[in-house]
Amino acid sequence: EIVLMYSGDGEDRPTLEPVIFEIEIDTAVFPFASLKTVSYFKAENEVLFTIVSVFRIKEVLPQTNTIWLVQLVTDKRENQDIEQLSKHLKKEISDKPSLLDLERVLFDTAECDRAEHYCTILDEQLPLDDF
């Protein structure tokens, strides 16, 4: 299984524990997007959740002798911290988000390498007077 390949074999225990997340999604009330049609790895059934997604731990079980299975369920209750972040992001990002908006968010969340990557793209693609 692909998931076992990515979860690790437990060689870094007890500092790091290999974990597999299994997520139960209530599709009637929880927004998400399937990436199956656009993903390079079609068999992985990847999905994208909104930034305000909240999950509740249903159960933690040993999957094997070295790997834990964490079962999560979607929780439609809004976390106050997440709600505050969402309001902040809506205020910071324009109606038509650009790479510059993404760069600002990444920089604010200490993702400096990624922010620099998108700044480089902007620098290469846009004329100087567009800034």
PDB file of C-alpha atoms in Angstrom:
ATOM      1  CA  GLU A   1       0.000   0.000   0.000  1.00  0.00           C
ATOM      2  CA  ILE A   2       1.148   3.514  -0.834  1.00  0.00           C
ATOM      3  CA  VAL A   3       0.198   4.839   2.600  1.00  0.00           C
ATOM      4  CA  LEU A   4       2.549   2.382   4.324  1.00  0.00           C
ATOM      5  CA  MET A   5       5.411   3.550   2.123  1.00  0.00           C
ATOM      6  CA  TYR A   6       4.929   7.179   3.230  1.00  0.00           C
ATOM      7  CA  SER A   7       4.186   6.545   6.911  1.00  0.00           C
ATOM      8  CA  GLY A   8       7.653   5.228   7.736  1.00  0.00           C
ATOM      9  CA  ASP A   9       8.809   2.096   9.478  1.00  0.00           C
ATOM     10  CA  GLY A  10       9.285   3.356  13.022  1.00  0.00           C
ATOM     11  CA  GLU A  11      13.070   3.647  12.867  1.00  0.00           C
ATOM     12  CA  ASP A  12      12.913   7.114  14.509  1.00  0.00           C
ATOM     13  CA  ARG A  13      10.945   5.925  17.557  1.00  0.00           C
ATOM     14  CA  PRO A  14      10.421   7.183  20.213  1.00  0.00           C
ATOM     15  CA  THR A  15      11.160  10.690  18.864  1.00  0.00           C
ATOM     16  CA  LEU A  16       8.808  10.314  15.870  1.00  0.00           C
ATOM     17  CA  GLU A  17       5.889   7.908  15.531  1.00  0.00           C
ATOM     18  CA  PRO A  18       4.627   6.711  12.137  1.00  0.00           C
ATOM     19  CA  VAL A  19       0.946   7.614  11.754  1.00  0.00           C
ATOM     20  CA  ILE A  20      -1.719   6.967   9.128  1.00  0.00           C
ATOM     21  CA  PHE A  21      -4.714   9.313   9.125  1.00  0.00           C
ATOM     22  CA  GLU A  22      -8.070   7.894   8.069  1.00  0.00           C
ATOM     23  CA  ILE A  23     -10.667  10.636   7.579  1.00  0.00           C
ATOM     24  CA  GLU A  24     -14.417  10.085   7.598  1.00  0.00           C
ATOM     25  CA  ILE A  25     -16.082  12.928   5.671  1.00  0.00           C
ATOM     26  CA  ASP A  26     -19.727  13.955   5.953  1.00  0.00           C
ATOM     27  CA  THR A  27     -20.111  15.026   2.325  1.00  0.00           C
ATOM     28  CA  ALA A  28     -23.494  16.630   2.975  1.00  0.00           C
ATOM     29  CA  VAL A  29     -22.100  19.400   5.187  1.00  0.00           C
ATOM     30  CA  PHE A  30     -18.330  19.441   4.771  1.00  0.00           C
ATOM     31  CA  PRO A  31     -16.715  21.256   1.811  1.00  0.00           C
ATOM     32  CA  PHE A  32     -13.841  19.482   0.087  1.00  0.00           C
ATOM     33  CA  ALA A  33     -12.560  18.933  -3.442  1.00  0.00           C
ATOM     34  CA  SER A  34     -11.425  15.682  -4.978  1.00  0.00           C
ATOM     35  CA  LEU A  35      -8.066  16.029  -6.735  1.00  0.00           C
ATOM     36  CA  LYS A  36      -8.346  12.685  -8.498  1.00  0.00           C
ATOM     37  CA  THR A  37      -8.826  14.203 -11.952  1.00  0.00           C
ATOM     38  CA  VAL A  38      -5.959  16.700 -11.613  1.00  0.00           C
ATOM     39  CA  SER A  39      -3.471  14.767  -9.490  1.00  0.00           C
ATOM     40  CA  TYR A  40      -0.437  13.081 -10.976  1.00  0.00           C
ATOM     41  CA  PHE A  41      -1.020  10.184  -8.550  1.00  0.00           C
ATOM     42  CA  LYS A  42      -4.577   9.142  -9.486  1.00  0.00           C
ATOM     43  CA  ALA A  43      -4.594   6.039  -7.260  1.00  0.00           C
ATOM     44  CA  GLU A  44      -3.987   8.089  -4.113  1.00  0.00           C
ATOM     45  CA  ASN A  45      -7.512   9.618  -4.101  1.00  0.00           C
ATOM     46  CA  GLU A  46      -6.214  12.920  -2.741  1.00  0.00           C
ATOM     47  CA  VAL A  47      -8.667  15.529  -1.490  1.00  0.00           C
ATOM     48  CA  LEU A  48      -8.314  19.196  -0.610  1.00  0.00           C
ATOM     49  CA  PHE A  49     -10.001  20.650   2.476  1.00  0.00           C
ATOM     50  CA  THR A  50     -10.754  24.293   3.190  1.00  0.00           C
ATOM     51  CA  ILE A  51      -8.372  26.111   5.509  1.00  0.00           C
ATOM     52  CA  VAL A  52     -11.100  26.299   8.163  1.00  0.00           C
ATOM     53  CA  SER A  53     -11.636  22.529   8.282  1.00  0.00           C
ATOM     54  CA  VAL A  54     -11.926  21.066  11.764  1.00  0.00           C
ATOM     55  CA  PHE A  55     -11.484  17.379  12.525  1.00  0.00           C
ATOM     56  CA  ARG A  56     -12.230  15.424  15.674  1.00  0.00           C
ATOM     57  CA  ILE A  57     -10.211  12.386  16.733  1.00  0.00           C
ATOM     58  CA  LYS A  58     -12.523   9.392  16.722  1.00  0.00           C
ATOM     59  CA  GLU A  59     -10.008   6.743  17.722  1.00  0.00           C
ATOM     60  CA  VAL A  60      -6.293   5.943  17.805  1.00  0.00           C
ATOM     61  CA  LEU A  61      -5.405   2.309  17.145  1.00  0.00           C
ATOM     62  CA  PRO A  62      -2.239   0.346  16.446  1.00  0.00           C
ATOM     63  CA  GLN A  63      -2.213  -0.411  12.694  1.00  0.00           C
ATOM     64  CA  THR A  64       0.874  -2.620  12.949  1.00  0.00           C
ATOM     65  CA  ASN A  65       3.558  -3.089  15.593  1.00  0.00           C
ATOM     66  CA  THR A  66       5.193   0.159  14.453  1.00  0.00           C
ATOM     67  CA  ILE A  67       2.415   2.272  12.864  1.00  0.00           C
ATOM     68  CA  TRP A  68      -0.553   4.018  14.473  1.00  0.00           C
ATOM     69  CA  LEU A  69      -3.925   4.559  12.772  1.00  0.00           C
ATOM     70  CA  VAL A  70      -5.611   7.843  13.736  1.00  0.00           C
ATOM     71  CA  GLN A  71      -9.264   7.914  12.739  1.00  0.00           C
ATOM     72  CA  LEU A  72     -10.586  11.443  12.222  1.00  0.00           C
ATOM     73  CA  VAL A  73     -14.107  12.637  11.523  1.00  0.00           C
ATOM     74  CA  THR A  74     -15.110  15.964  10.078  1.00  0.00           C
ATOM     75  CA  ASP A  75     -16.571  18.344  12.624  1.00  0.00           C
ATOM     76  CA  LYS A  76     -18.830  21.107  11.365  1.00  0.00           C
ATOM     77  CA  ARG A  77     -18.339  23.183  14.494  1.00  0.00           C
ATOM     78  CA  GLU A  78     -16.139  26.179  13.817  1.00  0.00           C
ATOM     79  CA  ASN A  79     -13.068  26.578  15.953  1.00  0.00           C
ATOM     80  CA  GLN A  80     -12.768  30.186  17.209  1.00  0.00           C
ATOM     81  CA  ASP A  81      -9.086  30.382  16.278  1.00  0.00           C
ATOM     82  CA  ILE A  82      -9.826  29.092  12.783  1.00  0.00           C
ATOM     83  CA  GLU A  83     -12.718  31.528  12.408  1.00  0.00           C
ATOM     84  CA  GLN A  84     -10.430  34.402  13.432  1.00  0.00           C
ATOM     85  CA  LEU A  85      -7.787  33.255  10.920  1.00  0.00           C
ATOM     86  CA  SER A  86     -10.420  32.983   8.200  1.00  0.00           C
ATOM     87  CA  LYS A  87     -11.608  36.556   8.825  1.00  0.00           C
ATOM     88  CA  HIS A  88      -8.006  37.796   8.780  1.00  0.00           C
ATOM     89  CA  LEU A  89      -7.267  36.021   5.481  1.00  0.00           C
ATOM     90  CA  LYS A  90     -10.446  37.360   3.864  1.00  0.00           C
ATOM     91  CA  LYS A  91      -9.398  40.877   4.883  1.00  0.00           C
ATOM     92  CA  GLU A  92      -5.822  40.399   3.607  1.00  0.00           C
ATOM     93  CA  ILE A  93      -6.645  38.734   0.285  1.00  0.00           C
ATOM     94  CA  SER A  94      -8.339  40.637  -2.512  1.00  0.00           C
ATOM     95  CA  ASP A  95     -11.498  39.484  -4.310  1.00  0.00           C
ATOM     96  CA  LYS A  96      -9.310  38.095  -7.088  1.00  0.00           C
ATOM     97  CA  PRO A  97      -6.383  36.409  -5.290  1.00  0.00           C
ATOM     98  CA  SER A  98      -3.016  36.733  -6.982  1.00  0.00           C
ATOM     99  CA  LEU A  99       0.401  35.186  -6.496  1.00  0.00           C
ATOM    100  CA  LEU A 100       1.282  38.288  -4.500  1.00  0.00           C
ATOM    101  CA  ASP A 101      -1.605  37.570  -2.086  1.00  0.00           C
ATOM    102  CA  LEU A 102      -0.381  33.985  -1.745  1.00  0.00           C
ATOM    103  CA  GLU A 103       3.156  35.226  -1.112  1.00  0.00           C
ATOM    104  CA  ARG A 104       1.914  37.517   1.685  1.00  0.00           C
ATOM    105  CA  VAL A 105      -0.019  34.688   3.377  1.00  0.00           C
ATOM    106  CA  LEU A 106       2.952  32.328   3.137  1.00  0.00           C
ATOM    107  CA  PHE A 107       5.293  34.966   4.533  1.00  0.00           C
ATOM    108  CA  ASP A 108       2.890  35.697   7.409  1.00  0.00           C
ATOM    109  CA  THR A 109       2.745  31.986   8.268  1.00  0.00           C
ATOM    110  CA  ALA A 110       6.556  31.639   8.289  1.00  0.00           C
ATOM    111  CA  GLU A 111       6.632  29.754   4.970  1.00  0.00           C
ATOM    112  CA  CYS A 112       9.453  32.012   3.795  1.00  0.00           C
ATOM    113  CA  ASP A 113      10.949  29.561   1.274  1.00  0.00           C
ATOM    114  CA  ARG A 114       7.614  29.162  -0.474  1.00  0.00           C
ATOM    115  CA  ALA A 115       6.964  32.904  -0.324  1.00  0.00           C
ATOM    116  CA  GLU A 116      10.357  33.514  -1.958  1.00  0.00           C
ATOM    117  CA  HIS A 117       9.510  30.929  -4.652  1.00  0.00           C
ATOM    118  CA  TYR A 118       6.316  32.792  -5.611  1.00  0.00           C
ATOM    119  CA  CYS A 119       8.085  36.163  -5.487  1.00  0.00           C
ATOM    120  CA  THR A 120      10.602  34.787  -7.978  1.00  0.00           C
ATOM    121  CA  ILE A 121       7.754  33.672 -10.255  1.00  0.00           C
ATOM    122  CA  LEU A 122       6.150  37.122  -9.987  1.00  0.00           C
ATOM    123  CA  ASP A 123       9.469  38.791 -10.745  1.00  0.00           C
ATOM    124  CA  GLU A 124       9.911  36.673 -13.880  1.00  0.00           C
ATOM    125  CA  GLN A 125       6.332  37.012 -15.159  1.00  0.00           C
ATOM    126  CA  LEU A 126       5.286  40.585 -14.432  1.00  0.00           C
ATOM    127  CA  PRO A 127       6.665  43.839 -15.787  1.00  0.00           C
ATOM    128  CA  LEU A 128       8.135  46.077 -13.083  1.00  0.00           C
ATOM    129  CA  ASP A 129       5.357  48.690 -13.404  1.00  0.00           C
ATOM    130  CA  ASP A 130       2.696  46.090 -12.381  1.00  0.00           C
ATOM    131  CA  PHE A 131       3.944  46.185  -8.780  1.00  0.00           C
TER     132      PHE A 131
END
